[in-house]
Short mmCIF file of C-alpha atoms in Angstrom, two decimals:
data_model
loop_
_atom_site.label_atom_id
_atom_site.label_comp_id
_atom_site.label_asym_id
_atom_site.label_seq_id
_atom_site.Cartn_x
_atom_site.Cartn_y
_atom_site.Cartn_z
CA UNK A 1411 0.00 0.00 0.00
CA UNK A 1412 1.43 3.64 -0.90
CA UNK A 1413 1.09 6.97 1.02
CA UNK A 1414 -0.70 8.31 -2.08
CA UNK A 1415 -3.66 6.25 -2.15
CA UNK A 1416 -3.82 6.23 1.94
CA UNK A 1417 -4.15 9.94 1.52
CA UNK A 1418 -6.30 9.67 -1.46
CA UNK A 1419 -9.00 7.70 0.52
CA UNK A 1420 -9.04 9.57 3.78
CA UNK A 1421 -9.80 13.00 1.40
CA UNK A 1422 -12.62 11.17 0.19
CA UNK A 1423 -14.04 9.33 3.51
CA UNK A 1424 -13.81 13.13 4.71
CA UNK A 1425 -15.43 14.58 1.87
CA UNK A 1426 -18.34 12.06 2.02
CA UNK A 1427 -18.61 12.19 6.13
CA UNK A 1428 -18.77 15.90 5.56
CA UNK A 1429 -21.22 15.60 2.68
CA UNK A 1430 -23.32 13.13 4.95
CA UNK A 1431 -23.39 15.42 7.81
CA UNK A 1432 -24.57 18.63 5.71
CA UNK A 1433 -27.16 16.67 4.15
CA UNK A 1434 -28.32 14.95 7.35
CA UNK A 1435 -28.41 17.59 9.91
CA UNK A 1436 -31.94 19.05 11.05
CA UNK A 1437 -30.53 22.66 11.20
CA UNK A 1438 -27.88 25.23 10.26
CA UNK A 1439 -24.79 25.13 12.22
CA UNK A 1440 -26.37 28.88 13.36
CA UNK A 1441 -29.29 27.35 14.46
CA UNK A 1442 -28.23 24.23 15.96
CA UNK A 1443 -25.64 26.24 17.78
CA UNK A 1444 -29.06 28.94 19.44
CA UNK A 1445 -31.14 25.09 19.59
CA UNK A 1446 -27.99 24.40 22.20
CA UNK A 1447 -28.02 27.31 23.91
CA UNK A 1448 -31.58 27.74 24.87
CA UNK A 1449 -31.72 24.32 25.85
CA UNK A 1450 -28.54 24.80 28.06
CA UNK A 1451 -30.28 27.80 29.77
CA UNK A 1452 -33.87 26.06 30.12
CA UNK A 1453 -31.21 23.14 31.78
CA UNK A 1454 -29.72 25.66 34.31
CA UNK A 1455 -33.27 27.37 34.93
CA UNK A 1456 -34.44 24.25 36.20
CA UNK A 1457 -31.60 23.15 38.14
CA UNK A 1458 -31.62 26.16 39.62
CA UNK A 1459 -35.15 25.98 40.47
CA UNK A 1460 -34.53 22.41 41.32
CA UNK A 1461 -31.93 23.30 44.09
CA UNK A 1462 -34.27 26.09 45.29
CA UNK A 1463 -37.27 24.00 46.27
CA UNK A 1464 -34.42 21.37 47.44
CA UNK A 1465 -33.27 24.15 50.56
CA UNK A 1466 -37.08 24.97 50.79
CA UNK A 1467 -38.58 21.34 51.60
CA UNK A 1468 -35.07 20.86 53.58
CA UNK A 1469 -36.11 24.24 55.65
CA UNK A 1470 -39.91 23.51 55.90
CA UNK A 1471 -39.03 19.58 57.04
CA UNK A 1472 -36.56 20.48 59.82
CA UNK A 1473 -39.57 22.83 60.80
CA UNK A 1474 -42.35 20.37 60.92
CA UNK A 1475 -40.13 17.78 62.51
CA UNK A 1476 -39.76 20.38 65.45
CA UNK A 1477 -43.12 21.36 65.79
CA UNK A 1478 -44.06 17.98 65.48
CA UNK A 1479 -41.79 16.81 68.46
CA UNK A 1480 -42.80 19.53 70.15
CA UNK A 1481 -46.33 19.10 70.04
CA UNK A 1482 -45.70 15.07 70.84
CA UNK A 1483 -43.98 16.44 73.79
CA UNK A 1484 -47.39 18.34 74.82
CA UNK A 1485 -49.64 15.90 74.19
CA UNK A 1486 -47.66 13.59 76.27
CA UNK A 1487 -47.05 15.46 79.44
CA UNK A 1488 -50.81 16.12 79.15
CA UNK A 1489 -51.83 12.13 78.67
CA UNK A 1490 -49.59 11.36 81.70
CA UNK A 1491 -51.63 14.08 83.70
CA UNK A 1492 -54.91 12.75 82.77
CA UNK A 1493 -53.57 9.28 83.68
CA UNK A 1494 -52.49 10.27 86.58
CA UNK A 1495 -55.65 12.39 87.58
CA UNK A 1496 -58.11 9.49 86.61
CA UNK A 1497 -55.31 6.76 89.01
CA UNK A 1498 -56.14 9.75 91.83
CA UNK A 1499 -59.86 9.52 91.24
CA UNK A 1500 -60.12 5.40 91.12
CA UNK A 1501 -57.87 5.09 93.87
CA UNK A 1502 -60.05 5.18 96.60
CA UNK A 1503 -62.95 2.97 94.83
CA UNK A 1504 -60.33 0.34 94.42
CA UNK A 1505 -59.66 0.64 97.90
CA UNK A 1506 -63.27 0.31 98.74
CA UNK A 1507 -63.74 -2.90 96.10
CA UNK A 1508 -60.70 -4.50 97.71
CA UNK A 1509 -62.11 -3.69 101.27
CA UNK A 1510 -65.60 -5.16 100.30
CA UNK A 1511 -63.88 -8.41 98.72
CA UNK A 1512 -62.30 -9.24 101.71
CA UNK A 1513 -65.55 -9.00 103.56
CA UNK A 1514 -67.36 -10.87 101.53
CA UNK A 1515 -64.88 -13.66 101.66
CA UNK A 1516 -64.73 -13.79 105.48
CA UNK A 1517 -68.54 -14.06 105.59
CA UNK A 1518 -68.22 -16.78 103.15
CA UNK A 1519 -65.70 -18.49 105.50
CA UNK A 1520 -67.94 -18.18 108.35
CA UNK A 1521 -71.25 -19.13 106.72
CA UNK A 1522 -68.94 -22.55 105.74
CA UNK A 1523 -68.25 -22.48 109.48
CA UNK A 1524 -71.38 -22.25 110.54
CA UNK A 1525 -72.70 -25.03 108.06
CA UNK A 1526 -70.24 -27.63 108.91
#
């Protein structure tokens, strides 16, 4: 193989690759070249908006997860008073339940005294 016919077939791959490409492109080189740039900027606009709403749902999630704990907080220092206000309230009817138990099971004991 000689230099002149290695050089004589990559002029004409190049001339039909460059032929190809002229005939096959959608656009000008002009207009492919605005096509790029608008789409670049529409890109950034939305990865900038993208990062935006990003720090905004970070910000409003550390906020809700505060109120939130403090709320759970609330509501349970108020269930534990209620618990403990109703234990105050029963306590002296269990007292008087275990008080009448035991009375009824001595006078059980003596009526099965009494019987035998």
């Amino acid at each position: 193989m000689n230099g002149k016919s290695l050089l004589s077939g990559i002029i004409a791959g190049s001339l039909i690759a460059s032929a190809a490409a002229l005939l096959t492109t959608p656009a000008s080189g002009k207009k492919l070249r605005q096509n790029c740039k608008v789409t670049t900027s529409r890109w950034q606009k939305d990865l900038a908006q993208i990062a935006t709403d990003s720090k905004a749902a970070s910000v409003q999630l550390k906020t809700t997860a505060k109120l939130s704990k403090d709320a759970f907080d609330s509501v349970g220092e108020e269930v534990k008073k209620s618990v403990d206000h109703w234990r105050s309230d029963v306590e002296p009817t269990l007292t008087k339940l275990k008080e009448d138990i035991e009375a009824l099971q001595k006078n059980v004991e003596q009526s099965r005294k009494a019987l035998d």
